[in-house]
Structure formats: C-alpha cells, structure tokens
XYZ file of C-alpha atoms in Angstrom:
668
model
C -1.310 -53.799 4.321
C -3.554 -56.459 3.195
C -7.383 -56.175 3.315
C -9.369 -59.128 4.353
C -12.826 -59.237 4.798
C -15.682 -59.270 7.757
C -16.519 -62.113 9.407
C -20.414 -61.057 9.039
C -22.393 -63.935 8.763
C -25.721 -64.008 5.841
C -28.292 -66.617 6.877
C -32.091 -67.006 7.511
C -32.828 -65.812 3.461
C -36.773 -65.141 3.749
C -38.174 -64.463 0.578
C -40.413 -62.367 -0.657
C -41.551 -60.549 -3.876
C -41.701 -56.266 -3.896
C -41.018 -53.296 -6.700
C -40.320 -50.100 -5.660
C -40.635 -47.432 -8.508
C -39.729 -50.025 -10.556
C -36.715 -51.265 -9.184
C -36.828 -55.812 -9.103
C -37.181 -55.344 -4.900
C -36.194 -59.861 -5.310
C -35.894 -61.419 -2.333
C -35.668 -60.088 1.235
C -33.265 -61.526 3.566
C -32.523 -61.350 7.444
C -28.909 -61.606 8.398
C -28.267 -62.479 11.726
C -24.919 -61.474 12.673
C -24.703 -61.791 16.398
C -20.960 -63.618 16.129
C -18.959 -61.538 14.221
C -16.073 -59.287 15.411
C -16.790 -56.863 17.807
C -14.777 -54.086 19.507
C -16.269 -52.196 23.263
C -15.060 -49.190 24.044
C -15.450 -47.031 27.490
C -13.761 -44.376 26.002
C -11.462 -43.965 23.131
C -8.202 -44.530 25.199
C -6.890 -46.704 22.753
C -5.559 -49.450 24.894
C -6.819 -53.326 24.369
C -7.169 -56.102 25.815
C -8.902 -59.226 24.440
C -11.466 -60.403 26.844
C -12.753 -64.046 26.087
C -16.306 -63.746 27.467
C -18.777 -66.900 27.726
C -20.225 -67.722 24.371
C -23.871 -66.614 25.517
C -22.288 -63.459 26.901
C -20.354 -63.251 23.371
C -23.475 -62.990 21.350
C -25.868 -61.416 24.036
C -23.700 -59.155 26.148
C -26.701 -57.064 27.593
C -28.943 -60.366 28.150
C -29.314 -61.360 31.264
C -31.013 -64.574 32.321
C -30.112 -65.938 28.991
C -27.712 -69.341 27.635
C -26.243 -70.536 24.131
C -25.181 -73.094 23.876
C -26.067 -74.697 20.341
C -23.619 -72.279 17.986
C -20.543 -71.454 17.410
C -19.354 -68.414 17.545
C -16.802 -67.056 14.594
C -16.815 -64.289 15.639
C -13.187 -63.765 17.114
C -12.257 -61.671 19.945
C -13.996 -58.507 21.362
C -11.534 -55.620 21.705
C -12.184 -53.787 24.895
C -10.779 -50.566 25.945
C -10.047 -49.132 28.976
C -9.656 -45.838 30.455
C -7.227 -44.021 33.385
C -9.258 -42.287 35.092
C -8.442 -42.948 38.742
C -11.459 -42.898 40.294
C -14.247 -45.696 41.546
C -17.476 -44.852 40.112
C -20.521 -43.900 41.484
C -23.806 -45.188 41.301
C -24.639 -41.080 41.058
C -21.537 -40.988 38.083
C -23.119 -43.970 36.302
C -26.040 -42.220 36.364
C -24.175 -38.712 35.693
C -22.894 -40.071 32.464
C -26.545 -41.649 31.446
C -27.675 -38.317 31.560
C -25.264 -36.619 29.523
C -24.548 -39.281 26.959
C -28.537 -38.206 25.811
C -27.695 -34.660 26.214
C -25.358 -34.395 23.987
C -25.788 -36.945 21.754
C -21.807 -37.379 21.825
C -18.799 -39.745 19.150
C -18.687 -42.726 21.879
C -15.390 -44.235 20.099
C -13.527 -41.343 17.507
C -10.750 -43.488 18.002
C -10.240 -45.030 15.280
C -7.156 -44.915 13.403
C -4.247 -47.675 15.026
C -1.568 -46.643 13.200
C 2.095 -45.967 15.534
C 4.881 -44.110 14.956
C 7.716 -47.254 14.553
C 9.598 -48.353 17.431
C 12.961 -45.792 17.769
C 11.705 -43.169 14.726
C 9.511 -39.132 16.286
C 11.486 -40.552 20.000
C 12.601 -36.770 20.521
C 9.308 -35.291 19.483
C 7.446 -37.177 21.727
C 9.278 -37.542 24.517
C 9.634 -33.007 24.211
C 5.783 -33.643 23.891
C 5.295 -36.107 27.141
C 7.450 -33.265 28.948
C 5.344 -30.251 27.471
C 2.182 -31.837 29.450
C 3.624 -31.910 32.447
C 5.126 -28.367 32.747
C 2.401 -25.222 33.191
C 3.881 -23.246 30.153
C 1.918 -23.377 28.029
C -1.060 -25.988 27.129
C -2.056 -26.014 23.609
C 0.888 -27.489 21.231
C 0.603 -27.771 17.662
C 1.834 -29.949 15.516
C 1.658 -29.093 12.053
C 2.838 -30.746 9.081
C 1.410 -30.726 4.777
C -0.077 -34.948 4.782
C 1.569 -37.375 5.184
C 4.000 -36.006 7.086
C 3.403 -38.321 9.832
C 1.045 -36.297 12.270
C -1.445 -39.005 12.864
C 1.210 -41.805 14.068
C 2.557 -38.500 16.761
C -1.071 -38.823 17.680
C -2.125 -41.701 18.559
C 1.839 -42.558 19.827
C 1.250 -39.594 22.615
C -1.593 -40.832 23.268
C 0.194 -44.518 23.322
C 2.624 -42.559 26.434
C 0.249 -40.490 27.842
C -2.015 -43.314 29.191
C 1.702 -44.859 30.930
C 2.808 -41.899 32.563
C 1.221 -42.726 35.698
C -2.038 -41.362 38.179
C -0.532 -37.807 38.002
C -1.936 -37.203 33.837
C -5.151 -38.936 32.290
C -6.014 -39.577 28.720
C -9.108 -37.784 28.174
C -9.432 -37.835 23.900
C -8.037 -38.895 21.156
C -10.465 -37.234 18.621
C -9.355 -38.262 14.523
C -10.451 -35.963 12.231
C -11.472 -37.465 8.640
C -13.265 -35.601 5.962
C -16.599 -37.803 5.072
C -16.999 -39.295 8.551
C -19.255 -38.233 11.739
C -16.073 -36.800 12.971
C -15.081 -33.984 10.060
C -18.835 -33.333 11.483
C -18.770 -29.954 13.538
C -21.336 -30.270 15.066
C -19.995 -33.943 17.191
C -16.727 -32.207 17.893
C -17.877 -30.103 21.029
C -20.385 -32.834 22.602
C -17.553 -35.356 21.949
C -15.099 -33.072 24.110
C -17.971 -32.789 27.330
C -18.677 -35.805 27.511
C -15.242 -37.099 27.511
C -14.108 -34.567 29.820
C -16.935 -35.009 32.838
C -15.635 -38.744 32.454
C -12.682 -38.350 33.462
C -13.666 -34.464 35.675
C -16.708 -35.699 37.694
C -17.503 -32.707 39.926
C -16.723 -31.170 35.156
C -20.011 -33.709 34.514
C -22.373 -33.043 37.589
C -21.971 -29.106 36.430
C -22.882 -30.081 33.004
C -26.145 -31.981 34.025
C -26.886 -28.243 35.952
C -27.486 -26.949 32.495
C -29.490 -29.593 31.012
C -32.202 -29.447 33.817
C -33.850 -27.609 31.061
C -35.364 -31.194 29.566
C -35.231 -29.424 26.311
C -31.246 -28.538 25.578
C -29.999 -31.173 23.523
C -26.410 -30.916 22.933
C -25.823 -31.469 18.943
C -29.119 -29.832 18.135
C -27.500 -25.957 18.544
C -25.133 -23.924 16.635
C -20.814 -24.025 17.220
C -20.760 -20.909 19.343
C -23.064 -22.291 21.884
C -22.092 -25.176 22.298
C -18.925 -23.970 23.001
C -20.223 -20.701 25.322
C -22.841 -23.272 26.807
C -20.711 -25.966 27.622
C -17.342 -24.742 27.472
C -17.125 -21.696 29.431
C -14.048 -19.835 30.986
C -15.610 -20.057 34.224
C -17.235 -23.444 34.897
C -13.773 -24.789 33.783
C -12.388 -21.876 35.989
C -13.677 -22.688 39.321
C -12.877 -25.943 39.963
C -10.074 -28.019 41.806
C -8.865 -31.051 39.605
C -5.167 -32.729 40.786
C -3.811 -33.786 37.415
C -3.004 -32.401 34.235
C -6.464 -33.804 31.824
C -4.908 -34.051 28.215
C -6.984 -34.335 24.780
C -6.172 -34.412 21.473
C -7.816 -33.669 18.580
C -6.551 -35.228 15.521
C -6.371 -33.379 11.540
C -8.888 -30.890 12.440
C -7.903 -28.977 9.073
C -9.900 -32.002 7.697
C -13.295 -30.511 10.284
C -15.412 -28.164 9.261
C -15.099 -25.537 6.865
C -12.820 -22.852 8.181
C -14.835 -20.077 9.974
C -16.114 -23.311 12.057
C -12.362 -23.405 12.766
C -11.461 -20.524 13.090
C -13.818 -20.095 16.165
C -13.475 -22.749 17.425
C -9.317 -22.226 18.213
C -10.079 -18.660 19.248
C -12.626 -20.150 21.682
C -10.293 -22.634 22.853
C -7.229 -20.398 22.925
C -9.469 -17.956 25.683
C -10.331 -21.094 27.699
C -6.892 -23.033 27.681
C -4.678 -20.409 28.624
C -7.263 -20.117 31.358
C -6.574 -23.165 32.499
C -3.280 -25.055 34.288
C -4.347 -28.787 34.263
C -5.982 -28.804 30.814
C -3.790 -29.241 27.573
C -4.433 -29.658 24.268
C -3.160 -31.457 21.495
C -3.987 -30.510 18.141
C -2.397 -31.725 14.569
C -3.225 -29.977 11.482
C -1.667 -29.129 8.226
C -0.775 -25.583 7.872
C -4.271 -24.180 6.180
C -3.925 -20.132 6.704
C -6.834 -20.352 9.099
C -5.388 -22.566 11.337
C -1.728 -20.838 11.185
C -3.191 -16.515 11.886
C -4.404 -18.460 15.001
C -1.494 -20.373 16.342
C 1.655 -19.109 14.647
C 2.515 -15.905 16.099
C 1.210 -16.876 19.422
C 3.712 -17.987 22.059
C 1.387 -19.334 24.448
C 1.153 -21.968 21.355
C 4.285 -24.845 21.949
C 4.681 -25.368 17.866
C 5.817 -28.804 16.563
C 7.081 -28.509 12.951
C 6.955 -32.511 11.072
C 7.989 -30.450 7.642
C 11.775 -29.311 9.115
C 12.114 -31.882 12.174
C 15.646 -32.350 11.530
C 15.044 -35.906 12.380
C 12.580 -37.551 9.198
C 15.415 -38.124 7.371
C 16.685 -40.334 10.282
C 13.327 -41.629 10.992
C 12.595 -41.987 6.997
C 16.329 -44.036 7.063
C 15.499 -46.365 9.976
C 11.502 -47.480 8.054
C 13.891 -48.613 4.668
C 16.018 -50.350 6.426
C 13.373 -51.996 8.155
C 11.987 -52.519 5.031
C 13.886 -53.298 3.232
C 17.387 -54.822 4.811
C 18.584 -56.093 2.234
C 18.372 -51.913 -0.023
C 22.250 -50.290 -0.706
C 22.795 -46.950 1.260
C 22.594 -45.662 -2.704
C 19.614 -46.651 -3.171
C 18.416 -45.456 0.514
C 19.750 -42.098 -0.758
C 18.461 -42.024 -3.678
C 14.224 -42.954 -1.602
C 15.127 -39.600 1.057
C 15.282 -37.295 -1.381
C 12.005 -38.614 -3.688
C 9.549 -39.540 -0.687
C 11.284 -35.035 0.659
C 10.093 -35.427 4.346
C 6.527 -37.295 3.583
C 6.284 -40.394 5.388
C 3.426 -41.349 3.412
C 5.518 -41.466 -0.088
C 8.041 -44.062 1.537
C 4.432 -45.790 3.244
C 3.380 -45.879 0.256
C 6.711 -47.168 -2.000
C 7.809 -48.976 0.032
C 4.120 -51.704 1.120
C 4.210 -51.360 -3.308
C 7.681 -53.475 -4.401
C 6.578 -55.789 -0.641
C 3.249 -56.812 -2.694
C 5.231 -56.881 -5.887
C 6.685 -61.377 -6.754
C 9.599 -58.794 -8.821
C 10.814 -57.339 -5.110
C 13.742 -55.957 -7.454
C 11.789 -54.767 -9.931
C 9.826 -52.728 -8.525
C 12.236 -50.779 -6.456
C 13.851 -49.762 -9.840
C 10.416 -48.429 -10.691
C 9.993 -46.275 -7.907
C 13.467 -46.108 -8.395
C 13.685 -44.270 -11.814
C 10.308 -42.039 -11.514
C 11.465 -38.537 -12.498
C 12.139 -35.881 -10.703
C 9.861 -33.341 -9.074
C 10.250 -30.220 -7.762
C 8.055 -30.034 -5.033
C 6.964 -26.655 -3.819
C 4.404 -24.780 -1.561
C 1.792 -24.236 -3.980
C 2.508 -27.797 -5.349
C 3.612 -30.144 -2.344
C 2.206 -33.491 -3.736
C 3.906 -33.385 -7.184
C 6.035 -36.496 -6.136
C 3.835 -38.438 -4.079
C 0.639 -38.387 -7.183
C 3.368 -39.411 -9.758
C 4.324 -42.236 -6.906
C 0.278 -43.541 -6.797
C 0.275 -42.852 -11.095
C 2.815 -45.497 -11.170
C 1.303 -47.790 -8.396
C -2.122 -47.870 -9.663
C -0.719 -47.913 -13.837
C 0.630 -52.433 -12.813
C -2.370 -53.190 -12.076
C -5.449 -51.031 -13.906
C -4.159 -49.857 -17.358
C -6.418 -51.891 -19.216
C -9.165 -50.234 -20.117
C -11.997 -53.159 -18.427
C -9.416 -53.260 -15.288
C -9.282 -49.338 -14.954
C -12.924 -49.052 -15.740
C -13.297 -51.328 -12.113
C -11.123 -49.645 -10.183
C -12.675 -46.236 -10.670
C -16.480 -48.081 -9.425
C -14.389 -50.175 -6.662
C -13.061 -46.400 -5.941
C -15.943 -44.361 -6.704
C -17.850 -45.958 -4.363
C -14.534 -45.794 -1.142
C -14.394 -42.246 -1.835
C -17.795 -41.309 -1.585
C -18.963 -43.114 1.966
C -20.612 -41.645 4.852
C -18.243 -43.808 7.098
C -16.132 -46.275 6.387
C -17.341 -50.263 5.314
C -15.795 -53.251 5.342
C -14.462 -55.217 2.446
C -17.962 -57.641 2.164
C -20.062 -55.093 2.415
C -18.768 -53.068 -0.112
C -19.455 -55.514 -2.315
C -22.913 -56.473 -0.867
C -23.359 -52.111 -2.003
C -21.552 -53.173 -5.306
C -23.742 -56.111 -5.892
C -27.514 -54.578 -6.347
C -29.076 -54.116 -9.573
C -28.186 -50.365 -9.754
C -24.082 -51.587 -9.423
C -24.016 -54.564 -10.248
C -20.384 -55.389 -9.955
C -19.774 -59.282 -8.370
C -17.918 -59.787 -5.373
C -15.092 -61.543 -6.352
C -14.347 -58.812 -8.884
C -14.951 -56.250 -6.334
C -12.371 -58.901 -3.608
C -9.175 -58.313 -7.253
C -9.475 -54.593 -7.495
C -9.341 -54.148 -3.570
C -6.132 -56.659 -3.405
C -4.129 -54.638 -5.914
C -4.925 -51.020 -4.162
C -2.962 -52.120 -1.269
C -0.201 -49.876 -1.338
C -3.019 -47.073 -0.913
C -6.031 -49.077 0.431
C -5.689 -50.893 3.364
C -7.875 -51.904 6.783
C -8.300 -51.692 9.671
C -10.622 -53.719 12.771
C -12.747 -54.233 9.708
C -13.188 -51.217 7.578
C -11.703 -50.026 5.031
C -9.166 -46.430 4.667
C -7.829 -44.649 2.357
C -4.942 -41.842 2.841
C -6.567 -38.954 2.506
C -4.659 -36.811 -0.300
C -5.058 -40.190 -2.680
C -7.747 -39.464 -1.883
C -7.867 -35.799 -3.424
C -5.972 -37.130 -5.800
C -8.203 -39.160 -7.438
C -10.277 -35.703 -7.452
C -7.967 -34.372 -9.606
C -9.160 -34.654 -12.729
C -6.006 -34.120 -14.565
C -5.034 -37.245 -14.555
C -7.270 -40.813 -16.526
C -7.925 -42.467 -12.996
C -9.590 -39.634 -11.545
C -13.033 -39.590 -9.904
C -16.488 -38.168 -10.883
C -17.742 -38.671 -7.210
C -21.607 -37.716 -8.082
C -22.084 -39.893 -9.606
C -21.167 -42.931 -6.924
C -23.558 -40.990 -5.381
C -26.358 -41.585 -7.694
C -25.513 -44.991 -7.036
C -25.070 -44.750 -4.083
C -28.804 -43.653 -3.368
C -30.372 -46.737 -6.026
C -27.961 -48.886 -4.003
C -29.241 -48.183 -0.556
C -32.826 -47.745 -1.662
C -32.949 -51.271 -2.629
C -30.968 -53.116 0.411
C -33.997 -50.998 2.053
C -36.590 -52.701 0.038
C -35.444 -56.180 0.571
C -34.606 -55.965 3.882
C -36.970 -53.606 5.772
C -40.231 -55.149 7.972
C -42.098 -54.055 10.252
C -41.002 -54.577 14.151
C -38.461 -55.711 12.533
C -36.306 -55.809 16.006
C -38.730 -58.694 16.722
C -40.329 -56.930 20.164
C -43.226 -58.435 21.828
C -44.769 -55.786 23.829
C -45.483 -51.704 23.320
C -45.350 -50.584 26.785
C -41.866 -50.774 27.483
C -38.989 -48.284 25.462
C -36.321 -49.604 23.290
C -34.197 -48.663 26.419
C -35.540 -51.249 28.977
C -36.268 -53.610 25.865
C -34.314 -57.323 27.462
C -33.744 -61.276 26.980
C -32.060 -60.036 24.768
C -32.052 -55.864 24.945
C -32.466 -53.659 21.790
C -28.060 -53.693 21.331
C -27.971 -57.196 20.653
C -31.255 -57.143 18.655
C -29.922 -54.511 16.069
C -27.356 -56.926 15.738
C -29.021 -59.310 15.254
C -31.297 -58.854 12.887
C -30.655 -55.129 11.182
C -27.855 -55.766 9.105
C -24.609 -53.292 9.123
C -26.091 -52.562 4.769
C -29.350 -51.839 5.989
C -28.629 -49.508 8.871
C -26.176 -48.064 6.674
C -28.582 -47.827 4.063
C -31.067 -45.946 6.654
C -28.537 -43.369 7.763
C -27.746 -42.647 4.510
C -29.523 -42.865 1.785
C -30.910 -38.653 2.400
C -27.208 -37.846 1.833
C -25.570 -39.862 -0.971
C -29.256 -38.388 -2.287
C -28.804 -35.014 -1.707
C -25.058 -35.079 -3.070
C -26.125 -36.405 -6.049
C -28.813 -33.045 -7.385
C -29.529 -33.144 -10.657
C -29.928 -36.641 -11.878
C -29.385 -37.787 -15.176
C -31.143 -37.429 -18.383
C -32.578 -41.324 -17.888
C -32.001 -41.973 -14.705
C -35.228 -43.828 -13.318
C -33.571 -42.720 -9.272
C -36.121 -39.566 -8.793
C -38.771 -42.329 -9.504
C -37.782 -45.209 -7.009
C -37.206 -42.099 -4.581
C -40.852 -40.861 -4.892
C -41.973 -44.674 -4.562
C -40.803 -45.126 -1.526
C -41.243 -41.879 0.153
C -45.348 -43.124 -1.152
C -45.628 -46.325 -0.026
C -44.931 -48.593 3.717
C -40.939 -48.155 2.605
C -40.929 -44.777 3.951
C -42.465 -46.089 7.645
C -40.851 -48.949 7.991
C -37.675 -47.179 7.294
C -38.494 -44.071 10.441
C -39.329 -47.506 12.610
C -35.486 -48.549 11.635
C -34.271 -45.469 11.992
C -36.226 -44.886 15.622
C -34.923 -48.561 17.143
C -31.540 -48.374 15.579
C -31.532 -44.567 18.605
C -30.851 -42.470 15.537
C -33.322 -40.245 16.139
C -32.238 -37.250 16.163
C -30.371 -37.558 12.633
C -34.159 -37.343 11.273
C -34.632 -34.308 10.669
C -31.002 -34.200 9.528
C -31.540 -36.845 6.728
C -35.434 -35.131 5.700
C -33.852 -31.523 5.320
C -31.652 -33.462 2.997
C -33.924 -34.834 0.874
C -35.860 -31.729 0.914
C -33.444 -30.217 -0.671
C -33.235 -33.086 -3.210
C -36.702 -31.857 -4.208
C -36.258 -28.855 -4.056
C -32.941 -29.594 -7.006
C -35.562 -31.803 -8.434
C -38.214 -29.744 -8.561
C -40.212 -32.873 -7.254
C -43.401 -31.576 -4.929
C -44.952 -34.175 -3.322
C -41.101 -35.916 -1.936
C -40.720 -32.284 -1.206
C -44.356 -31.600 1.284
C -43.682 -34.841 2.257
C -40.712 -34.034 3.916
C -41.505 -30.938 4.899
C -44.153 -32.358 6.783
C -42.542 -35.612 8.483
C -39.376 -32.833 9.820
C -42.445 -30.924 11.222
C -43.811 -33.799 13.281
C -40.418 -35.228 13.876
C -39.045 -31.642 15.145
C -42.758 -31.225 17.753
C -42.866 -35.232 19.202
C -39.106 -36.165 18.718
C -38.581 -37.695 21.623
C -41.736 -39.750 22.192
C -42.281 -40.877 18.166
C -38.934 -40.987 17.423
C -37.064 -42.713 20.212
C -39.745 -44.494 22.618
C -41.951 -46.911 21.985
C -41.035 -48.317 18.803
C -43.187 -50.842 18.086
C -46.071 -48.499 17.643
C -44.237 -46.448 15.863
C -45.448 -46.740 11.888
C -49.504 -46.698 13.138
C -48.737 -43.123 14.872
C -47.180 -41.778 12.271
C -48.786 -42.937 8.863
C -52.181 -41.603 11.149
C -50.320 -38.445 11.039
C -48.367 -38.311 7.497
C -50.360 -36.241 5.521
C -50.365 -38.318 2.142
C -53.427 -41.355 2.362
C -51.094 -43.752 0.234
C -49.051 -44.064 3.254
C -51.770 -44.021 5.723
C -53.372 -47.239 4.153
C -50.643 -48.731 3.303
C -48.934 -48.383 6.740
C -52.951 -50.414 8.619
C -52.831 -52.547 5.822
C -49.389 -53.582 5.423
C -49.619 -54.817 9.618
C -53.265 -56.544 9.724
C -51.794 -60.003 9.216
C -50.613 -62.466 12.300
C -47.849 -60.461 14.579
C -49.227 -57.283 13.844
C -52.679 -56.992 14.517
C -52.839 -57.077 18.349
C -50.095 -53.986 18.013
C -52.129 -52.084 15.102
C -55.817 -52.641 17.288
C -54.294 -52.488 20.711
C -51.952 -49.244 20.032
C -53.997 -46.062 21.542
C -54.638 -48.506 25.005
C -50.678 -49.048 25.719
C -50.027 -45.273 24.697
C -52.814 -43.934 27.220
C -51.443 -46.428 30.006
C -47.663 -45.255 29.496
C-alpha cells in the first residue's frame, strides 16, 4: 500500500526573529489549510458518501452569509459518514446530544481503520456473527487471536454488514483501540460508548443528562470504575424499553489501558450486558491472560478463535492467488506453511513482492526464508524474520539505516497518526534536521510495513514491537525520539504561536458563538496541523524522555519557554482549539518532567498553572479566549511572564483587547 503526501498547503509566510533557550526560531509562518481534504462524520459507522458542497461550504462549513468566489478548491472530496439511527432528531434530542458532548467529551470519530476482509474471505465467521446478533441467547462475542490474524478486518467488515441488516439492528459504535493514540486512553472509552449509545437510544441520553445536572461533573475527570458505575449502570439501562438490537464493537481491547483496567472493564460489561437482550457487545483482542480469565470459560460469551479457525488457510489461499495470479501450487503451499495462519505475514510478504521491480526475485527471497518453529512464547519468529528481510532490501547501507531509524522513531513515538507532509515538517526542524526528500524516500521503501490511510501514516503493531526488540540491528530507542520530538514541538510553537491566533474580533462572545467564519473554520485556517500537534504533545514527549542526555539543551529550552510569553500563547492556543480539559494532563506531565530533572522553576510554574486551570478552567480556558492571556498573566507567579504578556500585546490591534478586558468581563 503506497504512502502519499497530504494535500495540506503552506501559504502566506510572515517573517520574524525569535529565540527560545538558544534555539533560533527563524521565520514565523501563517498556514492556510482551508482547502485540505476533510473527513466529517456524525458517528463512526464507516458508511462514507462523497459530497460535493458549494465552494464556500467546502472552505467554511459553519459560516453564514459568506461566499468564496476567487479561491481554487485543491482539497478533494469531503467524506461524510452517516448513521443508521431509525428516528428523527428533534430539537430536544439535538440539545441533549450537545450537553452530552460537552460533559462526556467523547471521541466523536474513533473509527479510523478501514481495511475490511477481502471479498469471499471470512464468510463463515461473518455470517455466524450476523446470525448471533439477532439471537437472544448471549449478548457478548469475543473474537480473539494473536496479532496478524485479521481481527480488525473482521471488525470493520462486521460493522459494514450490521449497517446493512435493516431497521431491526443499529450499529451504535465501532471503537478501534490503537496503542499510543487517544483510543487507548482509559478515560475515553466509556464516555465514547455512552455518547454513541445516547445517539442510538435518545431515552438513555435523556437519563444521562439528568445525571449531569450536577454542573461540576465531567466524565473525563473521574476514574474508570466511577465512569462505569455512574454512566453504564444496570439500573439505568434495564428500565429502558428498546425494540431493536444495538451493537457496540470494541476492537483491539488488548491495546487499551493496562491489565487491571481491562479486567475491571470486562467484569462490569459481563454484569451489565447479560441483563440486556437488546444490547450486544463484540470484543476483539489478543488472547491476553486477563481477558482469557474473564471470557474463556464463560458459557454466556460467544467465542471465535481465529488462530484455529478451519477456513483460515482457504482465505489466505484466495488472497495469494488474487495478488499473484501466476503463482504455482507448490509456492502457494510453501507460503501458507510459512504464514502459519497469520494474515499479516501473507499481506506483508505479498506487498513486498508486488512492490519489487523483479517480482520473481522477491518471491524467491520469501520462499527461501529459513523455517521458523513458532510457539506460544514466541509466536512471531517467522514474522520477525520476514520484517528483517524486507528492511535488509532497502536499508542495509549504514547511512540508509540511520535515516530509517530517524523516520521510524518519529512514527512510533508520535501520540497520534500524522501525514507524510507533517512528518517531513517535524523531521525538518533544527532539532532533527532531516530533509523532506530523505523522509519521502524512506517512506517509499516501507510500503510493506507502513501504510497510508486517508492521508495519515500507520503501521501494524507487530512491526512496532519488532523494532523495539534489542536483538536486531534495526531496533529503535523511543526515548531518543521523545527528546527530539519535544524539541521539534517547542521550535514549531516558537515559530507559529501568536496573540489572538484565530483573529477574533471581540471578547464579548464565547468561542462557540464566534461566526463568519466559525471557530472551527478559523482553527483550520490559522492553526497548522503541526502546531496543533505540538501544542497538544510537547509535554507528553518531554515527560517520556525523562532525564535528558548530557549536553542536550532541551531543559534550558523548556525552562525559557515556560518563563516567557510563549507559555501564555500556548494556553491561548489550547483554549481556542477546545483542548482546555487536556491542560491539566499537560501540566501534570511537565511537573513530573521537572521533578525528574530537578528543575524547581518549571515545577513551581506547572503546579501554579495547574491550580489555576483546576479552579478557573471553564472560565479562563473554555469561553473567552481573546482575553485569556492577560487574565492568566495576572494570576501566574513569575513576574517575567506577567511583564512579557502585557508588553508584548501593547501594539497596534492588541491594545484595545488588553485595556478593556476588565470592562468586557464585567459586562459578561
């Protein structure tokens, strides 16, 4: 699968010279991303329809009385996803969902895996599961197998089939847990299930709203056990009369949380789902011990073991013949034996063969791989040997190997998938210094193991695990990447952060009340993807890097950043992006980093800002962003920040906001 560049464009450079901690910040850039490809989804059902909107709506879908007549649309189609809910949304339902979105803070689009089963494969499993959905005997299905057995593809295909089953069945949610991304965070799963269940069953949503009548209660601020007890309790669901089947699919549960989290979640699910004939749960995972202990011997759980499934080799054969029509029967048998029922082995090998200039030569390389005796303790020996063969083909040269490690360190370490274009921007910072051309060249050689989906780069979990094993020459040390990424994020923030970054004209309106264009469109227009990532991710990377190597200047850079106007501008940017409730997590990260590095100044400031965010979060960080910097500057303990925040904004266009803040706040 080929990787392609993102369609995001960079425009309107604005020059400036700034320095943070000795790092030259260079020219400040203003990026326009209004024309990029967008994915808009009301839910995560995966039904996608290309929508051709008027040009003004393509650029500013939330704007009113606004037309664009002289700008070319270079962004491509907008993809819109719809759900199969069988009710008309009333004003009351819309208001209910608005309240729940604010209180639950769900992941509104957790469906990011699109690879389904090839036509004609996994037919028996999928038909069996569709029949199970309509039965009342059991309400939980567990699909399990080691990595690479096709669990996610089955989850995607099952979701598609459920959407086609008619009005008697509603697909409530497909949630793909991906390690290191927001879907693996324990605080996100239960609120997301609740929000999408409320979309499917409005009566449940109305009862959730009653729970949230306590205005201070927010789902993402309480422990997992309390989330389950408050929002997915048996008494709350049992009293609801539902005439349809509602299906929730949780894919890759082994990549979510830690063992104790998974055990607690599944134990609660067992109790709740067994009492409800209308609510069905499908879980896919590796056969981890904590999941086996709960599901394996429970007769009320339908179990599908992919490793032993009798039709697997038949499906793998179909895939081989589809990709290599001229392959001999003998070679098919050899490939099947080497694959050992792993779809990921076959797909990796076939992609490697297909992408070669000499297909016969590459097929010979794969056929000639030494036999591996995989066992329960080492199930991926054959797969790891295949990965090594793929990488040796392009990265045996020491320089190429160095470039490979630099690129893959970044891909494995980022907190969310990024585009090839953004990868080049991050790697091109002075902290790392890899040219975009080299980055693209490396990615082009990795098509068998790194793939592009909707402009973002992904990799299979076993490949990441292979690169983390110390006994191969391609092994990667993530702490180095966290250190580099922290520096890259700080450099990007120094270039692109600025006061009133979204060009808001007044302090009288809340962020959500901003119009022409709306706040969402202003974010797309004025805050580049790399700045969004940097603002959200720099503290996590600093924390994961822990103690810096001797001679690295990142500690000085972070300290200078936190003692200057950049810290205030970061708070403003986080607020306008709607990340106000991530601030406390970010400040906890930086406080922990400061303690490890014995940086008392940074620790004190982080703790002060945390207290401010905890006390005044919904006022300072969620509503009136335009005067946020001055209000926060007056509250922080360091005089250097207060002075830089005030003096920096006493310039044309900023003075009015600064001088009239108190007056505006009193009026509001």
